Tab-separated table of C-alpha atoms in Angstrom:
chain	number	residue	atom	x	y	z
B	1	MET	CA	11.408	29.884	7.781
B	2	SER	CA	11.113	29.612	4.008
B	3	THR	CA	9.280	32.139	1.876
B	4	ASN	CA	7.531	31.471	-1.403
B	5	LEU	CA	8.036	33.264	-4.678
B	6	ALA	CA	6.680	32.761	-8.151
B	7	PRO	CA	9.386	30.982	-10.176
B	8	THR	CA	11.307	33.111	-12.643
B	9	ILE	CA	11.310	32.363	-16.375
B	10	GLU	CA	14.698	30.671	-15.980
B	11	GLN	CA	13.402	28.539	-13.096
B	12	GLN	CA	10.306	27.564	-15.072
B	13	GLU	CA	12.545	26.439	-17.937
B	14	LEU	CA	14.726	24.520	-15.500
B	15	PHE	CA	11.675	22.774	-14.016
B	16	ALA	CA	10.441	21.933	-17.531
B	17	ALA	CA	13.820	20.333	-18.299
B	18	TRP	CA	13.630	18.181	-15.160
B	19	ARG	CA	10.078	17.185	-16.036
B	20	THR	CA	11.153	16.155	-19.548
B	21	VAL	CA	13.810	13.838	-18.114
B	22	ALA	CA	11.298	12.481	-15.592
B	23	LEU	CA	8.857	11.683	-18.408
B	24	SER	CA	11.592	9.853	-20.309
B	25	ARG	CA	11.749	7.512	-17.292
B	26	MET	CA	8.026	7.215	-16.617
B	27	PRO	CA	5.903	8.742	-19.409
B	28	TYR	CA	2.680	7.568	-17.763
B	29	MET	CA	3.243	10.055	-14.906
B	30	ALA	CA	2.561	13.044	-17.181
B	31	SER	CA	-0.818	13.956	-15.639
B	32	MET	CA	0.658	14.040	-12.147
B	33	LEU	CA	3.709	16.042	-13.194
B	34	PHE	CA	1.634	18.635	-15.047
B	35	SER	CA	-0.904	18.891	-12.198
B	36	VAL	CA	1.476	20.496	-9.690
B	37	ARG	CA	1.688	24.242	-9.034
B	38	VAL	CA	5.380	25.154	-8.761
B	39	LEU	CA	6.720	27.664	-6.236
B	40	ASN	CA	10.245	28.834	-5.548
B	41	SER	CA	10.915	28.340	-1.829
B	42	PRO	CA	14.429	29.573	-0.999
B	43	GLY	CA	15.677	28.214	2.302
B	44	LEU	CA	13.681	24.956	2.068
B	45	GLY	CA	16.743	23.050	0.896
B	46	THR	CA	14.861	20.415	-1.094
B	47	PHE	CA	11.557	19.545	-2.805
B	48	ALA	CA	8.230	19.206	-0.983
B	49	VAL	CA	4.561	18.845	-1.929
B	50	ASP	CA	1.391	19.642	-0.070
B	51	ALA	CA	-1.921	17.829	-0.325
B	52	ASP	CA	-3.225	20.529	-2.680
B	53	HIS	CA	-0.708	19.668	-5.430
B	54	ARG	CA	1.578	22.624	-4.779
B	55	MET	CA	5.245	21.802	-5.193
B	56	TYR	CA	7.799	23.821	-3.230
B	57	VAL	CA	11.293	23.902	-4.725
B	58	ASP	CA	14.472	25.480	-3.410
B	59	PHE	CA	15.841	25.996	-6.926
B	60	GLU	CA	19.209	27.353	-5.822
B	61	GLU	CA	19.946	24.302	-3.666
B	62	VAL	CA	18.474	21.438	-5.677
B	63	GLU	CA	20.008	22.626	-8.965
B	64	LYS	CA	23.403	21.768	-7.482
B	65	LYS	CA	22.427	18.093	-7.338
B	66	GLY	CA	22.084	17.784	-11.088
B	67	THR	CA	19.317	17.245	-13.606
B	68	THR	CA	18.940	13.497	-13.020
B	69	TRP	CA	18.542	13.850	-9.245
B	70	CYS	CA	15.987	16.622	-9.669
B	71	ALA	CA	14.013	14.728	-12.321
B	72	GLU	CA	13.824	11.577	-10.240
B	73	SER	CA	12.961	13.609	-7.149
B	74	LEU	CA	10.001	15.079	-9.048
B	75	LEU	CA	8.780	11.542	-9.712
B	76	HIS	CA	9.191	10.722	-6.030
B	77	GLU	CA	7.157	13.728	-4.881
B	78	VAL	CA	4.279	13.200	-7.321
B	79	GLY	CA	4.403	9.523	-6.342
B	80	HIS	CA	3.100	10.621	-2.935
B	81	LEU	CA	0.254	12.461	-4.648
B	82	PHE	CA	-0.599	9.520	-6.898
B	83	ALA	CA	-0.729	7.189	-3.879
B	84	ASP	CA	-2.728	9.863	-1.986
B	85	HIS	CA	-0.549	9.286	1.063
B	86	SER	CA	-1.936	12.306	2.899
B	87	THR	CA	-5.499	10.944	2.826
B	88	TYR	CA	-4.329	7.440	3.688
B	89	ALA	CA	-2.378	8.700	6.712
B	90	ARG	CA	-5.433	10.623	7.901
B	91	GLU	CA	-7.685	7.571	7.505
B	92	LEU	CA	-5.196	5.473	9.468
B	93	GLY	CA	-5.120	8.064	12.239
B	94	ILE	CA	-1.341	8.594	12.133
B	95	PRO	CA	-0.618	10.956	15.067
B	96	PRO	CA	1.534	14.083	14.527
B	97	GLU	CA	4.410	12.682	16.574
B	98	LYS	CA	4.686	9.832	14.060
B	99	PHE	CA	4.398	11.881	10.868
B	100	ARG	CA	8.107	11.454	10.143
B	101	VAL	CA	7.871	7.698	10.618
B	102	TRP	CA	4.961	7.564	8.185
B	103	ASN	CA	6.787	9.814	5.694
B	104	LEU	CA	9.764	7.452	5.616
B	105	SER	CA	7.437	4.446	5.288
B	106	ALA	CA	5.767	6.077	2.305
B	107	ASP	CA	9.191	6.942	0.848
B	108	LEU	CA	10.236	3.284	0.996
B	109	SER	CA	7.037	2.143	-0.699
B	110	ILE	CA	7.653	4.603	-3.556
B	111	ASN	CA	11.394	4.310	-4.069
B	112	ASP	CA	11.566	0.567	-4.708
B	113	ASP	CA	9.110	1.076	-7.575
B	114	LEU	CA	11.030	4.063	-8.935
B	115	VAL	CA	14.338	2.197	-8.843
B	116	GLN	CA	12.652	-0.642	-10.732
B	117	ALA	CA	11.731	1.949	-13.372
B	118	GLY	CA	15.376	3.063	-13.653
B	119	CYS	CA	15.646	5.897	-11.106
B	120	LYS	CA	19.083	5.088	-9.695
B	121	THR	CA	19.610	8.219	-7.562
B	122	LEU	CA	16.998	6.967	-5.083
B	123	SER	CA	18.799	3.736	-4.273
B	124	ASP	CA	20.079	4.962	-0.893
B	125	VAL	CA	16.567	5.079	0.623
B	126	LEU	CA	15.152	1.599	0.038
B	127	PRO	CA	13.530	-1.048	2.266
B	128	ALA	CA	16.886	-2.814	2.641
B	129	MET	CA	18.016	0.047	4.897
B	130	ILE	CA	15.625	-1.292	7.554
B	131	GLY	CA	16.218	-4.938	6.695
B	132	GLU	CA	12.973	-5.403	4.780
B	133	PRO	CA	12.291	-6.716	1.257
B	134	ASP	CA	11.172	-4.476	-1.582
B	135	PHE	CA	7.593	-4.139	-2.827
B	136	GLN	CA	5.773	-4.314	0.500
B	137	THR	CA	3.057	-1.813	1.438
B	138	ASP	CA	3.624	1.559	3.069
B	139	LEU	CA	1.655	0.260	6.037
B	140	HIS	CA	3.965	-2.739	6.346
B	141	TYR	CA	7.036	-0.509	6.479
B	142	TYR	CA	5.281	1.782	8.962
B	143	GLY	CA	4.698	-1.161	11.312
B	144	VAL	CA	8.363	-2.162	11.110
B	145	LEU	CA	9.661	1.375	11.582
B	146	ASP	CA	7.281	2.105	14.444
B	147	LYS	CA	8.595	-0.913	16.343
B	148	MET	CA	12.163	0.170	15.637
B	149	VAL	CA	11.445	3.643	17.018
B	150	GLN	CA	9.782	2.257	20.139
B	151	LYS	CA	12.772	-0.018	20.769
B	152	GLN	CA	15.128	2.921	20.254
B	153	GLN	CA	13.172	5.021	22.722
B	154	GLN	CA	13.264	2.262	25.331
B	155	GLN	CA	17.027	1.898	24.947
B	156	GLN	CA	17.728	5.620	25.018
B	157	GLY	CA	15.074	6.566	27.541
B	158	GLY	CA	14.043	9.479	25.376
B	159	GLN	CA	12.396	10.524	22.177
B	160	SER	CA	13.806	9.237	18.928
B	161	SER	CA	12.270	9.186	15.516
B	162	PRO	CA	13.624	8.503	12.046
B	163	GLY	CA	13.024	11.416	9.752
B	164	GLY	CA	11.329	11.136	6.409
B	165	GLN	CA	14.250	10.883	4.017
B	166	GLY	CA	12.476	12.514	1.124
B	167	GLN	CA	13.631	11.997	-2.413
B	168	GLY	CA	17.042	10.516	-1.882
B	169	GLY	CA	18.058	11.048	1.711
B	170	GLU	CA	19.711	14.454	1.207
B	171	GLY	CA	18.245	17.543	2.667
B	172	GLY	CA	19.805	20.782	1.458
B	173	SER	CA	22.469	23.258	2.408
B	174	SER	CA	24.757	23.613	5.381
B	175	GLY	CA	23.621	27.192	5.825
B	176	GLN	CA	22.274	29.023	8.806
B	177	GLN	CA	19.209	26.875	9.470
B	178	ALA	CA	18.674	23.146	9.540
B	179	PRO	CA	17.113	22.032	6.247
B	180	PHE	CA	13.640	20.581	6.184
B	181	VAL	CA	13.661	16.771	6.293
B	182	GLY	CA	10.685	15.139	4.638
B	183	CYS	CA	8.378	15.508	1.675
B	184	GLY	CA	5.683	17.823	3.027
B	185	SER	CA	2.061	17.267	3.947
B	186	GLY	CA	1.384	15.700	0.547
B	187	SER	CA	3.152	12.604	1.850
B	188	GLY	CA	1.065	12.481	5.018
B	189	GLY	CA	4.130	13.631	6.915
B	190	GLU	CA	5.099	16.945	8.485
B	191	ALA	CA	4.164	20.071	6.587
B	192	ALA	CA	7.114	21.932	5.130
B	193	PRO	CA	7.680	25.308	6.847
B	194	CYS	CA	6.855	27.113	3.597
B	195	GLU	CA	3.498	25.441	2.920
B	196	LEU	CA	0.593	27.755	2.135
B	197	PRO	CA	-2.825	27.465	3.762
B	198	ALA	CA	-5.406	25.913	1.433
B	199	ASP	CA	-7.134	29.300	0.960
B	200	ASP	CA	-3.924	31.207	0.131
B	201	ASP	CA	-3.272	31.167	-3.611
B	202	MET	CA	-0.562	33.852	-3.617
B	203	GLY	CA	-2.711	36.221	-5.586
B	204	GLY	CA	-3.724	33.581	-8.099
B	205	LYS	CA	-0.154	32.329	-8.682
B	206	ALA	CA	-0.567	29.072	-6.703
B	207	PRO	CA	-4.223	28.024	-6.374
B	208	ALA	CA	-4.910	24.832	-4.460
B	209	ALA	CA	-6.069	21.967	-6.668
B	210	THR	CA	-9.735	21.134	-6.258
B	211	GLU	CA	-10.813	17.633	-5.271
B	212	VAL	CA	-12.045	17.082	-8.829
B	213	GLU	CA	-8.689	18.158	-10.268
B	214	LYS	CA	-6.804	15.873	-7.907
B	215	TRP	CA	-9.037	12.907	-8.672
B	216	ARG	CA	-8.850	13.542	-12.422
B	217	ALA	CA	-5.050	13.611	-12.340
B	218	ARG	CA	-4.884	10.362	-10.394
B	219	VAL	CA	-7.399	8.537	-12.593
B	220	SER	CA	-5.736	9.794	-15.784
B	221	THR	CA	-2.392	8.564	-14.481
B	222	ALA	CA	-3.859	5.209	-13.453
B	223	THR	CA	-5.301	4.762	-16.939
B	224	ALA	CA	-1.914	5.527	-18.493
B	225	VAL	CA	-0.162	3.099	-16.122
B	226	VAL	CA	-2.521	0.242	-16.984
B	227	LYS	CA	-2.253	0.990	-20.714
B	228	GLU	CA	1.549	0.984	-20.566
B	229	ALA	CA	1.597	-2.236	-18.511
B	230	SER	CA	-0.701	-3.936	-21.025
B	231	LYS	CA	2.008	-3.539	-23.689
B	232	GLY	CA	3.959	-6.236	-21.862
B	233	ARG	CA	7.235	-4.347	-21.733
B	234	GLY	CA	7.748	-5.066	-18.050
B	235	THR	CA	8.986	-1.540	-17.343
B	236	VAL	CA	6.007	-0.395	-15.262
B	237	PRO	CA	6.585	-1.121	-11.545
B	238	GLY	CA	4.177	-3.699	-10.161
B	239	GLY	CA	3.263	-1.499	-7.200
B	240	MET	CA	2.070	1.252	-9.527
B	241	VAL	CA	0.009	-1.220	-11.558
B	242	GLU	CA	-1.611	-2.466	-8.354
B	243	LEU	CA	-2.428	1.069	-7.228
B	244	ALA	CA	-3.789	1.936	-10.677
B	245	GLN	CA	-6.075	-1.098	-10.640
B	246	GLN	CA	-7.405	-0.074	-7.236
B	247	LEU	CA	-8.166	3.411	-8.535
B	248	LEU	CA	-9.925	2.206	-11.688
B	249	THR	CA	-11.873	-0.643	-10.055
B	250	PRO	CA	-12.164	0.419	-6.408
B	251	SER	CA	-13.474	-2.126	-3.927
B	252	THR	CA	-16.410	-0.927	-1.845
B	253	THR	CA	-16.595	-4.109	0.234
B	254	PRO	CA	-16.157	-3.386	3.986
B	255	TRP	CA	-13.764	-6.249	4.585
B	256	GLN	CA	-12.809	-5.137	8.098
B	257	ARG	CA	-16.433	-5.226	9.256
B	258	LEU	CA	-17.440	-8.255	7.191
B	259	LEU	CA	-14.595	-10.488	8.316
B	260	GLY	CA	-13.919	-8.846	11.672
B	261	ALA	CA	-16.302	-11.003	13.740
B	262	LYS	CA	-15.152	-14.164	11.966
B	263	ILE	CA	-11.515	-13.320	12.533
B	264	ARG	CA	-12.121	-12.652	16.234
B	265	ARG	CA	-14.019	-15.944	16.449
B	266	ALA	CA	-11.123	-17.757	14.796
B	267	HIS	CA	-8.676	-16.263	17.279
B	268	ARG	CA	-10.911	-17.258	20.194
B	269	ARG	CA	-11.053	-20.769	18.802
B	270	ARG	CA	-7.276	-20.829	18.887
B	271	SER	CA	-6.987	-18.944	22.186
B	272	GLY	CA	-4.101	-20.213	24.233
B	273	THR	CA	-2.232	-21.270	21.116
B	274	VAL	CA	1.162	-19.593	20.950
B	275	LEU	CA	4.281	-20.069	18.889
B	276	VAL	CA	7.632	-20.306	20.672
B	277	ASP	CA	10.147	-17.863	19.199
B	278	TYR	CA	13.744	-18.596	20.207
B	279	THR	CA	15.012	-15.435	18.488
B	280	ARG	CA	13.546	-13.202	21.203
B	281	ARG	CA	13.229	-13.132	24.986
B	282	ASP	CA	10.034	-13.360	26.962
B	283	ARG	CA	9.693	-9.835	28.420
B	284	ARG	CA	7.125	-10.903	31.022
B	285	ARG	CA	9.530	-13.397	32.545
B	286	ASN	CA	12.686	-11.371	32.214
B	287	ASN	CA	13.815	-11.435	35.865
B	288	VAL	CA	13.288	-15.073	36.824
B	289	THR	CA	16.147	-16.691	38.732
B	290	VAL	CA	16.629	-20.288	39.827
B	291	GLY	CA	19.396	-21.130	42.280
B	292	GLY	CA	20.766	-17.634	41.959
B	293	LYS	CA	21.086	-17.902	38.187
B	294	LYS	CA	18.993	-15.971	35.726
B	295	VAL	CA	16.710	-18.042	33.517
B	296	ILE	CA	16.094	-16.826	29.970
B	297	TYR	CA	12.737	-17.871	28.549
B	298	PRO	CA	12.094	-17.829	24.807
B	299	GLY	CA	9.606	-15.313	23.454
B	300	ARG	CA	6.133	-16.068	22.198
B	301	SER	CA	4.040	-14.931	19.291
B	302	LYS	CA	0.404	-15.452	18.422
B	303	PRO	CA	-0.581	-17.263	15.218
B	304	ARG	CA	-1.383	-14.771	12.472
B	305	LEU	CA	-4.595	-14.600	10.483
B	306	ARG	CA	-4.744	-16.714	7.321
B	307	VAL	CA	-7.307	-16.102	4.569
B	308	ALA	CA	-7.840	-18.302	1.505
B	309	CYS	CA	-9.529	-16.658	-1.490
B	310	ILE	CA	-11.141	-19.148	-3.856
B	311	ARG	CA	-11.242	-17.365	-7.216
B	312	ASP	CA	-13.780	-18.748	-9.675
B	313	THR	CA	-11.941	-19.029	-13.007
B	314	SER	CA	-14.627	-20.982	-14.844
B	315	GLY	CA	-15.814	-20.078	-18.321
B	316	SER	CA	-18.895	-18.289	-16.976
B	317	MET	CA	-16.690	-15.639	-15.345
B	318	GLY	CA	-16.057	-12.925	-17.934
B	319	ASP	CA	-13.057	-10.604	-17.998
B	320	ARG	CA	-15.005	-7.969	-16.073
B	321	GLU	CA	-16.016	-10.394	-13.316
B	322	LEU	CA	-12.466	-11.712	-13.025
B	323	ALA	CA	-11.122	-8.156	-12.749
B	324	VAL	CA	-13.542	-7.387	-9.918
B	325	ALA	CA	-12.682	-10.669	-8.149
B	326	THR	CA	-8.965	-9.934	-8.430
B	327	ASN	CA	-9.440	-6.429	-7.107
B	328	GLU	CA	-11.218	-7.838	-4.035
B	329	VAL	CA	-8.130	-9.939	-3.267
B	330	VAL	CA	-6.025	-6.764	-3.449
B	331	ALA	CA	-8.516	-4.974	-1.180
B	332	ILE	CA	-8.401	-7.769	1.416
B	333	SER	CA	-4.600	-7.510	1.504
B	334	ARG	CA	-4.630	-3.736	1.914
B	335	ARG	CA	-7.419	-3.518	4.471
B	336	LEU	CA	-6.466	-6.500	6.628
B	337	HIS	CA	-2.704	-5.888	6.216
B	338	ILE	CA	-1.888	-9.459	5.176
B	339	ARG	CA	0.246	-10.831	2.345
B	340	GLY	CA	2.228	-13.868	1.283
B	341	PRO	CA	1.249	-17.186	2.898
B	342	GLU	CA	-1.324	-15.375	5.037
B	343	LEU	CA	-3.382	-14.535	1.926
B	344	LEU	CA	-3.689	-17.400	-0.555
B	345	THR	CA	-5.408	-17.111	-3.928
B	346	ILE	CA	-6.632	-20.474	-5.234
B	347	ASP	CA	-7.815	-20.568	-8.864
B	348	VAL	CA	-10.626	-23.075	-9.354
B	349	ASP	CA	-13.078	-24.006	-12.113
B	350	ALA	CA	-14.186	-27.652	-11.864
B	351	ARG	CA	-10.799	-28.458	-10.324
B	352	VAL	CA	-7.978	-26.664	-8.527
B	353	HIS	CA	-5.457	-25.171	-10.950
B	354	SER	CA	-3.074	-23.052	-8.901
B	355	MET	CA	-2.426	-21.576	-5.463
B	356	THR	CA	-0.464	-18.355	-4.945
B	357	GLY	CA	0.563	-16.352	-1.908
B	358	PHE	CA	-0.424	-12.752	-2.596
B	359	THR	CA	2.594	-10.467	-3.049
B	360	GLY	CA	0.988	-7.741	-5.153
B	361	PHE	CA	-1.300	-7.283	-8.116
B	362	ARG	CA	1.029	-9.021	-10.535
B	363	SER	CA	1.053	-12.179	-8.405
B	364	VAL	CA	-2.665	-12.657	-9.137
B	365	GLN	CA	-2.806	-11.119	-12.613
B	366	GLN	CA	-2.539	-14.473	-14.408
B	367	VAL	CA	-5.684	-16.618	-14.362
B	368	ALA	CA	-5.684	-20.426	-14.592
B	369	GLY	CA	-8.783	-22.409	-15.522
B	370	ARG	CA	-11.742	-21.404	-17.744
B	371	GLY	CA	-13.579	-24.766	-17.624
B	372	GLY	CA	-16.641	-25.897	-15.634
B	373	THR	CA	-17.609	-24.682	-12.165
B	374	ASP	CA	-17.351	-26.366	-8.749
B	375	MET	CA	-16.155	-24.166	-5.900
B	376	ARG	CA	-16.402	-27.145	-3.525
B	377	ARG	CA	-13.072	-28.302	-4.954
B	378	GLY	CA	-11.366	-25.124	-3.833
B	379	ILE	CA	-12.953	-25.140	-0.388
B	380	ASP	CA	-11.933	-28.778	0.128
B	381	HIS	CA	-8.397	-28.001	-1.074
B	382	ALA	CA	-8.081	-25.104	1.376
B	383	MET	CA	-9.241	-27.270	4.278
B	384	ARG	CA	-6.676	-29.956	3.414
B	385	LEU	CA	-3.711	-27.587	3.588
B	386	PRO	CA	-1.080	-28.319	6.272
B	387	GLU	CA	-2.124	-25.005	7.848
B	388	PRO	CA	-5.828	-24.511	7.039
B	389	PRO	CA	-7.042	-20.898	6.765
B	390	ASP	CA	-9.033	-19.105	9.435
B	391	VAL	CA	-11.507	-17.796	6.866
B	392	ILE	CA	-12.353	-18.858	3.294
B	393	VAL	CA	-13.589	-16.222	0.833
B	394	VAL	CA	-15.181	-17.512	-2.380
B	395	LEU	CA	-15.231	-15.034	-5.274
B	396	THR	CA	-17.708	-16.355	-7.841
B	397	ASP	CA	-20.636	-15.496	-10.087
B	398	GLY	CA	-22.669	-17.963	-8.018
B	399	GLY	CA	-23.210	-20.643	-10.656
B	400	THR	CA	-21.656	-23.385	-8.566
B	401	PRO	CA	-22.692	-26.247	-6.250
B	402	TRP	CA	-21.953	-25.608	-2.573
B	403	PRO	CA	-20.866	-27.998	0.194
B	404	ALA	CA	-23.793	-29.794	1.830
B	405	GLU	CA	-22.312	-29.535	5.336
B	406	PRO	CA	-20.722	-26.583	7.166
B	407	THR	CA	-16.930	-26.378	7.101
B	408	PRO	CA	-14.828	-26.161	10.275
B	409	VAL	CA	-13.931	-22.557	9.403
B	410	PRO	CA	-16.210	-19.702	8.275
B	411	VAL	CA	-16.902	-19.274	4.557
B	412	VAL	CA	-17.926	-15.994	2.924
B	413	ALA	CA	-19.332	-16.019	-0.626
B	414	CYS	CA	-18.757	-12.858	-2.654
B	415	LEU	CA	-21.074	-12.986	-5.646
B	416	ILE	CA	-20.015	-11.058	-8.738
B	417	GLY	CA	-21.644	-10.277	-12.061
B	418	PRO	CA	-25.090	-9.671	-13.578
B	419	TYR	CA	-26.607	-12.879	-12.175
B	420	ALA	CA	-25.147	-12.548	-8.685
B	421	LYS	CA	-28.352	-11.420	-6.954
B	422	GLY	CA	-30.346	-14.299	-8.397
B	423	ALA	CA	-27.613	-16.802	-7.488
B	424	SER	CA	-27.623	-15.673	-3.856
B	425	ALA	CA	-30.760	-17.733	-3.166
B	426	ALA	CA	-28.776	-20.949	-3.728
B	427	VAL	CA	-26.095	-20.117	-1.155
B	428	PRO	CA	-26.510	-22.285	2.002
B	429	ASP	CA	-27.631	-20.534	5.170
B	430	TRP	CA	-24.374	-21.356	6.954
B	431	ILE	CA	-22.360	-19.371	4.362
B	432	ASP	CA	-22.462	-15.597	4.714
B	433	HIS	CA	-22.798	-13.972	1.328
B	434	LEU	CA	-22.891	-10.568	-0.301
B	435	VAL	CA	-23.207	-9.200	-3.803
B	436	VAL	CA	-20.098	-7.264	-4.836
B	437	GLU	CA	-21.110	-4.281	-6.927
B	438	ASP	CA	-19.008	-3.447	-9.978
B	439	PRO	CA	-18.222	0.278	-9.483
B	440	THR	CA	-17.781	0.816	-13.222
B	441	ALA	CA	-20.971	-0.943	-14.327
């Protein structure tokens, strides 16, 4: 069990040195780094953060790893706070027995960005370690890891769970007790054994951050990230830019509820449709024999949801409207857990200009078009694809002609901008529509 102490003057100076190196890597993380309350936690073996922005440091142990490792580990820990992984895990309903799985998933989603920014000491805990590509969501990695754990448990007939690897996969000393493995409750994972209750401020030495303080630090950081990215240097990780955009222009559209019925309807329409997968076995027909010989049937998988977002890039869409439209594409990806060919963004003015599979904010940052307006072109293009979408979402200011006849798949019109409410009257009855409010207006 670790105990907490106020850091000595020497430890405060040491922490300040690590923070200086961290800021040389990622200067836009200053607000997050200065928001944490630092405690000396001998026996912890590593760094950890709680959801109240208190950082627990076993100074004696981590100092041995060198200034660079410590600096980059600081960036990793505050990365959990910037992404608000603890709140996200709670909203997802991650159960306690899977906290370590979630912690590692969150680690993977942070480290690929940090390595892109030049943090080389984190390269041993990256998505490649589980056979996945970089720059996917924490939820994506959680789904992959959860399946791996379940398979492991079936093979071993017992409990098995990958531990959150923390900053760089190392966990502390080889002393009397096993070191803590993870990043603390601030990651949405297991709480470190030294974590203080929210109402314990150690006599004023470690007060919990208020919700306003936490939000201010995140928004200030997001603003700095976007400003740095706008300089065009290419040094700001795309995942951080995407998260910053979500913070500064948050979507309030309930995509799960809005598209849920349409998605279920699309799946019912395709009920009975399965894809044969020769890379796996059919578990339901695992013990079939013919003539005394075992028959191996190929596995099956259901078709996955496909959404096409028609983004109005005509001249009537201002920069603000385009930013809101782009943010809705990001929100659809995050809330429906789809990316790549399952979420297409089609830029349309009076004609189709481009089509992109969503792989993050930067994949939809460039806009093609800026001419007249006819969203029918985009809808028709989506329906002519070799694999048509299950749902079409049109993101427009509403100043467009609409198809005269219903399409074979559902269409949802998301109306954006100052004239959106007035334009809603022209939307055909067979198209569901809503006015997307600009949260910063």
